Short mmCIF file of C-alpha atoms in Angstrom, two decimals:
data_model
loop_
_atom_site.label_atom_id
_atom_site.label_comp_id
_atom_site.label_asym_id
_atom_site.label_seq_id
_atom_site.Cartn_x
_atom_site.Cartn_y
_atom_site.Cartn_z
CA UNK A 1 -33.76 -58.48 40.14
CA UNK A 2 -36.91 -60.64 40.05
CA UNK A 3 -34.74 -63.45 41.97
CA UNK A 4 -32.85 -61.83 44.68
CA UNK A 5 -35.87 -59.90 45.32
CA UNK A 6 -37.51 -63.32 45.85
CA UNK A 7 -34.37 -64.74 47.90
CA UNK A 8 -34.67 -61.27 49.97
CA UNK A 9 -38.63 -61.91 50.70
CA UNK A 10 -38.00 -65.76 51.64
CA UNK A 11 -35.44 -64.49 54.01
CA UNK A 12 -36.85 -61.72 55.35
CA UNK A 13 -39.92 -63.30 55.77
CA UNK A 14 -38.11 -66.47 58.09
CA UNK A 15 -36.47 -63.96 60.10
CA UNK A 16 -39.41 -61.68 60.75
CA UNK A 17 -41.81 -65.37 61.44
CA UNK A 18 -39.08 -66.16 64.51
CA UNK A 19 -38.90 -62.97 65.99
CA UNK A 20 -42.80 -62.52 65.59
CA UNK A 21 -43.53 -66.26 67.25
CA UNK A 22 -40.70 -65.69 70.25
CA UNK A 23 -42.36 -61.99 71.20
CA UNK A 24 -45.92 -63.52 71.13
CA UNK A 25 -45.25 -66.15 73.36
CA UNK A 26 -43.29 -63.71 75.22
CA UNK A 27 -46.90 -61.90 75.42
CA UNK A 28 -48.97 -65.11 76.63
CA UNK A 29 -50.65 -65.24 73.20
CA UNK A 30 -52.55 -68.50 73.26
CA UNK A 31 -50.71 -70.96 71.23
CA UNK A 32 -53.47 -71.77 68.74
CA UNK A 33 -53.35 -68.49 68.10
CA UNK A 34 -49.89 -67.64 67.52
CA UNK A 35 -50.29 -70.34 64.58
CA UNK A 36 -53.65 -69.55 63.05
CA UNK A 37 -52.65 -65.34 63.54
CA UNK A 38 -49.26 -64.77 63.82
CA UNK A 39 -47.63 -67.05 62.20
CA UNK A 40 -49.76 -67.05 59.03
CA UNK A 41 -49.45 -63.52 59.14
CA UNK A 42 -45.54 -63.14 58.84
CA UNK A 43 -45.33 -65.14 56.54
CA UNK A 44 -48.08 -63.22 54.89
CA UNK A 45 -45.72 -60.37 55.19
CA UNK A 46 -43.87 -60.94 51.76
CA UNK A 47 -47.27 -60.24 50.16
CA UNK A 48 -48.11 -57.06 51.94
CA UNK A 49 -45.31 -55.51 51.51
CA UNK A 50 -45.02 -55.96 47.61
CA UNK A 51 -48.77 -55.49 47.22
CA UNK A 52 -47.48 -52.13 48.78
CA UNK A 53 -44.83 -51.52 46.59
CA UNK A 54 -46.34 -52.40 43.38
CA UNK A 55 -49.22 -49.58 44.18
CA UNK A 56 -46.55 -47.19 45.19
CA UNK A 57 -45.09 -47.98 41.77
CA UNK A 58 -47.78 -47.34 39.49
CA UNK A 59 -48.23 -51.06 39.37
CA UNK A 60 -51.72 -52.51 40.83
CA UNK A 61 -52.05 -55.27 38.42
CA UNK A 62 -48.97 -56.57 40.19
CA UNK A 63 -50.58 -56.00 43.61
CA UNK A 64 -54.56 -57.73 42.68
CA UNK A 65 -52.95 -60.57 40.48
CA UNK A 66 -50.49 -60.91 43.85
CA UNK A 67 -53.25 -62.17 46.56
CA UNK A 68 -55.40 -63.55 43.76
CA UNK A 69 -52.73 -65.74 42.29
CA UNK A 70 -51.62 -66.62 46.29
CA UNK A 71 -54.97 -68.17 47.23
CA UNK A 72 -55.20 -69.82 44.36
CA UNK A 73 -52.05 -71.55 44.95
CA UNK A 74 -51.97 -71.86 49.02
CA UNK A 75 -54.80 -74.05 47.72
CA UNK A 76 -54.09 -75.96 45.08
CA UNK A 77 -50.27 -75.95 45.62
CA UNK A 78 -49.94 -75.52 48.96
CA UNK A 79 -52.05 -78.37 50.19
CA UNK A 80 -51.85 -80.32 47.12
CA UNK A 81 -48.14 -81.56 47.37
CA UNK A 82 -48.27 -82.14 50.75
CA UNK A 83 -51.07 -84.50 50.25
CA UNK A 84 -49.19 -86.71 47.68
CA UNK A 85 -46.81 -86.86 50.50
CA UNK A 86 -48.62 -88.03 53.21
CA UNK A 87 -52.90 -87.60 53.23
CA UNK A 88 -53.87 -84.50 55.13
CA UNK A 89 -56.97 -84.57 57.25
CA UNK A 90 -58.34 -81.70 60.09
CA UNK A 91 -59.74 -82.36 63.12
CA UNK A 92 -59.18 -79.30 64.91
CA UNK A 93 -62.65 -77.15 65.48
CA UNK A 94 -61.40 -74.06 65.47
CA UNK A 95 -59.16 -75.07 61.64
CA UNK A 96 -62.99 -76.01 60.82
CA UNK A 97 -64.52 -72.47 62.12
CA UNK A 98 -61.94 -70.30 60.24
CA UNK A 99 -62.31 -72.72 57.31
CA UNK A 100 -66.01 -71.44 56.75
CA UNK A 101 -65.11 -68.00 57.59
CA UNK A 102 -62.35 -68.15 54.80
CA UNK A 103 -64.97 -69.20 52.23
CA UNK A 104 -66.81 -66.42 52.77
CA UNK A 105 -64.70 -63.90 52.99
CA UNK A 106 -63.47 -64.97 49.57
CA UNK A 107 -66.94 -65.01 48.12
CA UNK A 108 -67.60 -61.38 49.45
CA UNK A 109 -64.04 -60.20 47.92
CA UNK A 110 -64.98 -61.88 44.45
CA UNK A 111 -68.80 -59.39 45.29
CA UNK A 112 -66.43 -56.74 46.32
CA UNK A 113 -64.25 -56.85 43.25
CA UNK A 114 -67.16 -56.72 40.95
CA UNK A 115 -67.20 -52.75 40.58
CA UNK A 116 -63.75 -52.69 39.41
CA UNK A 117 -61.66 -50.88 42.07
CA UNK A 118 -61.37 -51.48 45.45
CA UNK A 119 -61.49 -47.55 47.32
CA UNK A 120 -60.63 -46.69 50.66
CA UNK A 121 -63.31 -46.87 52.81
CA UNK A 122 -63.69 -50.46 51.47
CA UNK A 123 -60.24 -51.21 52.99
CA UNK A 124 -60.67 -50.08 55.77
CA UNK A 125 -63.77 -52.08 56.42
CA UNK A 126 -62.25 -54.89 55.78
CA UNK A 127 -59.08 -54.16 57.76
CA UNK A 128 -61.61 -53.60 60.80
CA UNK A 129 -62.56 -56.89 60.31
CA UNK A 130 -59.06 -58.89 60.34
CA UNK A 131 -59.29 -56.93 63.87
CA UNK A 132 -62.66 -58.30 64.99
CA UNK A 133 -61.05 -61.66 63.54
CA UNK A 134 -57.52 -61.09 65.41
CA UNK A 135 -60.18 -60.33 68.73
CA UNK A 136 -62.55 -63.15 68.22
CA UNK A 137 -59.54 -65.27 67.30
CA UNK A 138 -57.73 -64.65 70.76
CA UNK A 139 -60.58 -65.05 73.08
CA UNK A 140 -61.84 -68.44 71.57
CA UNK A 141 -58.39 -69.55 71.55
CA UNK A 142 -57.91 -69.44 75.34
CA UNK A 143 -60.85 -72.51 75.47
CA UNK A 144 -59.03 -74.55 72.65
CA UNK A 145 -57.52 -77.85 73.58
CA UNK A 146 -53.77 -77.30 74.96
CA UNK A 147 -52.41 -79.72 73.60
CA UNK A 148 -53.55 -79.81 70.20
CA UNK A 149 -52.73 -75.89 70.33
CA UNK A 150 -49.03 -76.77 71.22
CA UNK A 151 -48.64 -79.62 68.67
CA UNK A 152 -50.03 -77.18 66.05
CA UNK A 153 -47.34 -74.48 67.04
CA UNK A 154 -44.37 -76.67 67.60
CA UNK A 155 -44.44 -78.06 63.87
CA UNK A 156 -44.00 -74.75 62.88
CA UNK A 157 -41.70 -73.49 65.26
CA UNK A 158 -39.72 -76.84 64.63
CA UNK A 159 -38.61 -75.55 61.18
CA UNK A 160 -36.12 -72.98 62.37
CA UNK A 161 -34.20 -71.88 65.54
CA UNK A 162 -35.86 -68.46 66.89
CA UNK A 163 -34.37 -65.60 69.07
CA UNK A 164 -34.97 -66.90 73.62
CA UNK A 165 -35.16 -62.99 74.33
CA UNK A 166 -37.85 -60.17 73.87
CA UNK A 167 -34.35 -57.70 72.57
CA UNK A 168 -33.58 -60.49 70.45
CA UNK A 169 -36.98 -60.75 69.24
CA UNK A 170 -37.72 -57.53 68.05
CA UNK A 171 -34.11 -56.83 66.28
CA UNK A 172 -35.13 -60.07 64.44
CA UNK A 173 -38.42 -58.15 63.63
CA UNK A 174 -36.89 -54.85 62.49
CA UNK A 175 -34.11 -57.25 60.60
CA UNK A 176 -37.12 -58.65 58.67
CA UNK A 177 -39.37 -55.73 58.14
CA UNK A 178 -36.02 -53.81 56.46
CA UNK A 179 -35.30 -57.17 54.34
CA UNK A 180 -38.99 -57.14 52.74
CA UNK A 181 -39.08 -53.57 52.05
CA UNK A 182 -35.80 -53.92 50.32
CA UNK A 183 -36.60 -57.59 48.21
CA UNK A 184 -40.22 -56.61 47.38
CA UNK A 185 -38.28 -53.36 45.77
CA UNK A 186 -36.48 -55.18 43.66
CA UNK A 187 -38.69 -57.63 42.99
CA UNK A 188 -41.29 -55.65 41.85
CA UNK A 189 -38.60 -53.58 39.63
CA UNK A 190 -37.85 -56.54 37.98
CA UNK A 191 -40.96 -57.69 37.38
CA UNK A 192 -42.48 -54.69 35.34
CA UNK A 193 -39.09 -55.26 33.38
CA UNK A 194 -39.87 -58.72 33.33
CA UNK A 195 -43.62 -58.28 32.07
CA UNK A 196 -42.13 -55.89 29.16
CA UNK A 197 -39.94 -58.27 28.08
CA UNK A 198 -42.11 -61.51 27.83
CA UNK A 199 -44.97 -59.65 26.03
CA UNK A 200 -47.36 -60.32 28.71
CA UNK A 201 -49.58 -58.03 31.29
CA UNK A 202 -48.68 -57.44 34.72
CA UNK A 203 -51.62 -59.02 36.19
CA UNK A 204 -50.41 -62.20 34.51
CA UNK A 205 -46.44 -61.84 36.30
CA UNK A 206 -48.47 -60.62 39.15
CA UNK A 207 -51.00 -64.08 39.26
CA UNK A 208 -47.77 -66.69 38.47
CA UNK A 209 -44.30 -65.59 39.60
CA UNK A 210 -44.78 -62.86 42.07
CA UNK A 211 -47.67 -65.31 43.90
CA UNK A 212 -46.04 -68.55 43.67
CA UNK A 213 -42.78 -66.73 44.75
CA UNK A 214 -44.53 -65.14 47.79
CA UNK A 215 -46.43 -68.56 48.60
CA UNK A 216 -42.89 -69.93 49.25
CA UNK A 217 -43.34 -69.71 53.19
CA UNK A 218 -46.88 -71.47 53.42
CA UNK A 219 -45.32 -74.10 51.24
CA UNK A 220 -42.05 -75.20 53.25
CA UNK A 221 -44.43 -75.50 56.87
CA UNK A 222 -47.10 -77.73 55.19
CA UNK A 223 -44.45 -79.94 53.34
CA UNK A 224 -42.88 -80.44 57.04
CA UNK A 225 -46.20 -81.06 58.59
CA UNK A 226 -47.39 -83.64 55.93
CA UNK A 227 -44.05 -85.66 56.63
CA UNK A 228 -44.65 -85.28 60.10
CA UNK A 229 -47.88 -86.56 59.37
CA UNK A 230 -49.84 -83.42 61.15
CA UNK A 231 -52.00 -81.95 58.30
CA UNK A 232 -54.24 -79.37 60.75
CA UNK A 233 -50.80 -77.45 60.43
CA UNK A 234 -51.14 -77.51 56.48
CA UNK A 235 -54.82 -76.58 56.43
CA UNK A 236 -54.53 -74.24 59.00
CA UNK A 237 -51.64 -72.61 57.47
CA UNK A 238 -52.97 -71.82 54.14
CA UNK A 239 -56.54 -71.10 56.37
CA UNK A 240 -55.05 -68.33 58.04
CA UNK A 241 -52.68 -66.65 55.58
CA UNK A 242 -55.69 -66.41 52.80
CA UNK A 243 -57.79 -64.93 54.84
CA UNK A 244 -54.79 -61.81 55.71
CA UNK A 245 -54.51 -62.04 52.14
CA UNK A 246 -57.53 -61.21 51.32
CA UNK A 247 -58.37 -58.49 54.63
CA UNK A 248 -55.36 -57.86 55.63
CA UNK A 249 -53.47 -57.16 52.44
CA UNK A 250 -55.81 -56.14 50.11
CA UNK A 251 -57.72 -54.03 53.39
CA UNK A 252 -54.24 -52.36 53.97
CA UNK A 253 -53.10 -51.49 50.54
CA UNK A 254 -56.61 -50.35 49.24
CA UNK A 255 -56.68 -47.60 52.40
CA UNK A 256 -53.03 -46.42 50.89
CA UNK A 257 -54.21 -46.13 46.89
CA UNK A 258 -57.26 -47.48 45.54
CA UNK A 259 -56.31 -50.82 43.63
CA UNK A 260 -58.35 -51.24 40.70
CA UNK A 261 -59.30 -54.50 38.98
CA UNK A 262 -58.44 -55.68 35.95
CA UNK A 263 -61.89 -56.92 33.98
CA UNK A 264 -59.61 -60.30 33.04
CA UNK A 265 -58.96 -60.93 37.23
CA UNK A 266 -63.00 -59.72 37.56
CA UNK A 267 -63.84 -62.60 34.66
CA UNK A 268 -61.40 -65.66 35.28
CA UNK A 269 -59.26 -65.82 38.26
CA UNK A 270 -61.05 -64.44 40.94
CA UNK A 271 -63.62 -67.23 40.21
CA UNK A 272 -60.24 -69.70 39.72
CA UNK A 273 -59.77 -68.43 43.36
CA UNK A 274 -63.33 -69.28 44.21
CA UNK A 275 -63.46 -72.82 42.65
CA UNK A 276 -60.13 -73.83 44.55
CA UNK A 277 -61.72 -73.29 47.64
CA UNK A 278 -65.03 -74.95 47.31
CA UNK A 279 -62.44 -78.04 46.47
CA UNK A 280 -61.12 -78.09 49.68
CA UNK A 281 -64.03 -76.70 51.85
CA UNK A 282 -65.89 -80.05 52.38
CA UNK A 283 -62.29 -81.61 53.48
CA UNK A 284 -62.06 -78.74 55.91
CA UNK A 285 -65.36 -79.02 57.10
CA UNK A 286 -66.33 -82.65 57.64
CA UNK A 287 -62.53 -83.11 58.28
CA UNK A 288 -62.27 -85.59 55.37
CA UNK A 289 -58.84 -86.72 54.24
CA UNK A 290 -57.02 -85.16 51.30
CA UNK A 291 -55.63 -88.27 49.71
CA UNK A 292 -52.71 -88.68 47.79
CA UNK A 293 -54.87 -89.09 44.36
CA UNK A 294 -56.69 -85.89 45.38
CA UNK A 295 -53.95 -84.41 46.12
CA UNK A 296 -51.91 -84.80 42.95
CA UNK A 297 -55.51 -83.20 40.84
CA UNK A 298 -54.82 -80.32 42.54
CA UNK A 299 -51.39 -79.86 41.87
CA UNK A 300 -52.14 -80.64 38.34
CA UNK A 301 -54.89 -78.43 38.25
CA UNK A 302 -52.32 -75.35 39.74
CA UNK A 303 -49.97 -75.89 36.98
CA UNK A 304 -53.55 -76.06 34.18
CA UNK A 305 -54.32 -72.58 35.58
CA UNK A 306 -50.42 -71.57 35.30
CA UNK A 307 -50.31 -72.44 31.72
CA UNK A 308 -53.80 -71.20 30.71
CA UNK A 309 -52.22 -67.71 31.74
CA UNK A 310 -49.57 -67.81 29.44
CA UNK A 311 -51.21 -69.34 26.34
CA UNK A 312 -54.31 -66.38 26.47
CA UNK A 313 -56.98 -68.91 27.89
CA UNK A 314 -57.27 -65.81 30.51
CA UNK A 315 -57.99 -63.07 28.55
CA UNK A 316 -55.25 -61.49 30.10
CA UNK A 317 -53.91 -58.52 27.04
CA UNK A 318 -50.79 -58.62 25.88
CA UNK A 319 -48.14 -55.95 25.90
CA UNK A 320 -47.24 -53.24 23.70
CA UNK A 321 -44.22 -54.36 22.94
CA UNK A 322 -45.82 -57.56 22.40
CA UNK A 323 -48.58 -56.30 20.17
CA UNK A 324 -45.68 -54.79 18.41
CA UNK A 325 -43.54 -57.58 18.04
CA UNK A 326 -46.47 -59.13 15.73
CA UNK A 327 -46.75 -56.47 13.69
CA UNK A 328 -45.23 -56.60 9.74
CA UNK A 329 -41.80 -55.16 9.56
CA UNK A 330 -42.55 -52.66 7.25
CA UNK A 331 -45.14 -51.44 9.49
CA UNK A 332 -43.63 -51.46 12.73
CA UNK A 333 -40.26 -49.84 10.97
CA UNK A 334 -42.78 -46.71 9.84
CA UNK A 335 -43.60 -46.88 13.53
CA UNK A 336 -40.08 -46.97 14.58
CA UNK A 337 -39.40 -43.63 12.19
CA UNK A 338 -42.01 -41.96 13.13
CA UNK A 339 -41.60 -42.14 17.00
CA UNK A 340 -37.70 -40.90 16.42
CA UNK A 341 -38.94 -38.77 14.51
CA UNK A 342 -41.15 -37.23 16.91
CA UNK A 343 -38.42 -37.49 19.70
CA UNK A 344 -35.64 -35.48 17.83
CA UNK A 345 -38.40 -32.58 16.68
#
């Protein structure tokens, strides 16, 4: 379940990125724009709509430890391969403007997440605010440099063949949007199951494989752009979908259910997801080369943070079955017993 609802979302997600980039050209969106908003926003999508799901489902672990454990590795992942590829460096202003904006949007989340739930007026501030962004985003993008805007845009758009008609466009769209409600069902299915099974929480399936798994878009663009040698596409990329992540995803879902946070996501990776970005911020910002050798400590330091969730570094509790599974055999047999027991009275 937990793999073809990832193969769904990586499909779903491709299709619903071409028919999303063909109808906002077919709109006159600037092209800057379409990259920085549109594109980083479909393939966003896989992570909305499972962040949906997994509230729907009695499961907001899943959803939290899903946009936490994203930024954390559009970061360190994300950009950190492609660098031992090919260096990445930005030298885009408007990359460098959303770049500071990220940062502190993730520093007011990590503020945000402090009282332990995210409610629904909270959400929809901060889906308000993606809108201001979206607004701001469109204006300032009509005085951006053409042709840096195009170059940006057509190393993303080079990746796949898209639909030449606004029909074609939007079946594309409704193909996609069907495909993620469908994978992210599945997936999400399997990975309670999944979490069960392996004796750990769902914030912890949540944070690895349902984030790394939904990361899969941002990651196939930026290893294109770094061997195309064009690494404002990789940094604006991960730019872009971390902050929908964070206002868009989390803004969304929170206005649906209140999401609460676990105390382990309050206490480690939300700062995890903190510390990866003041890595990259003075890169962004002073459009400083990610070398190879930097590049290569942050993939290492993804797959650190990977294993320090698995081996109880996090905090993160285990589960019952888990607990269980440690008990003596005498005692958990009494346990046994007694719950059949209490089933057949």
């Amino acid at each position: 379940m937990v793999a073809g609802g990832l193969v769904l979302l990586l499909i779903a997600g491709d299709v619903l990125v071409r028919g999303a980039v063909t109808l906002a050209q077919r709109l006159s969106v600037p092209p800057l724009v379409i990259g920085l908003t549109v594109v980083a926003f479909g393939t966003s999508s896989p992570e909305l709509v499972v962040s949906l799901e997994a509230v729907l489902s009695g499961a907001p672990e899943i959803a939290i430890g899903n946009v936490v454990g994203s930024n954390i590795a559009n970061i360190l992942l994300v950009l950190g391969l492609p660098a031992i590829i090919f260096p990445i460096v930005c030298d885009v202003e408007a990359i460098r403007r959303d770049g500071a904006i990220m940062f502190a949007v993730s520093v007011a989340f990590v503020a945000l997440c402090w009282s332990g739930q995210i409610v629904n007026w909270q959400g929809a501030i901060m889906t308000s605010m993606l809108c201001g962004y979206l607004t701001w985003s469109y204006f300032s993008g009509r005085e951006e440099n053409d042709a840096t805007a195009e170059a940006i845009v057509d190393e993303i758009e080079g990746i796949a063949a898209r639909p030449h008609s606004i029909w074609l466009s939007l079946a594309f769209i409704a193909v996609g949007i069907a495909g993620l409600v469908m994978g992210a069902d599945l997936l999400i299915g399997g990975a309670m199951e999944l979490a069960v099974a392996a004796g750990v929480s769902q914030a912890t399936i949540g944070l690895s494989l349902i984030a790394l798994g939904t990361s899969l878009p941002e990651l196939a663009p930026s290893l294109v752009a770094a061997i195309r040698r064009h690494g404002d596409v990789a940094i604006g990329n991960v730019v872009g979908s971390n902050l929908f992540n964070i206002l868009g995803i989390i803004g969304i879902t929170s206005m649906v259910r209140t999401v609460p946070i676990p105390e382990q996501i309050v206490s480690y990776d939300l700062w995890i997801m903190v510390s990866a970005a003041i890595l990259i911020t003075p890169f962004v910002l002073l459009g400083r080369p990610i070398s190879r050798r930097y590049g290569a400590f942050l993939t290492m330091a993804y797959l650190i943070y990977i294993l320090s969730l698995y081996h109880g570094m996090s905090g993160m509790p285990k589960t019952v079955v888990k607990e269980a599974a440690q008990q003596s055999p005498v005692k958990h047999s009494v346990q046994i017993l007694s719950t059949a027991d209490k089933l057949l009275t």
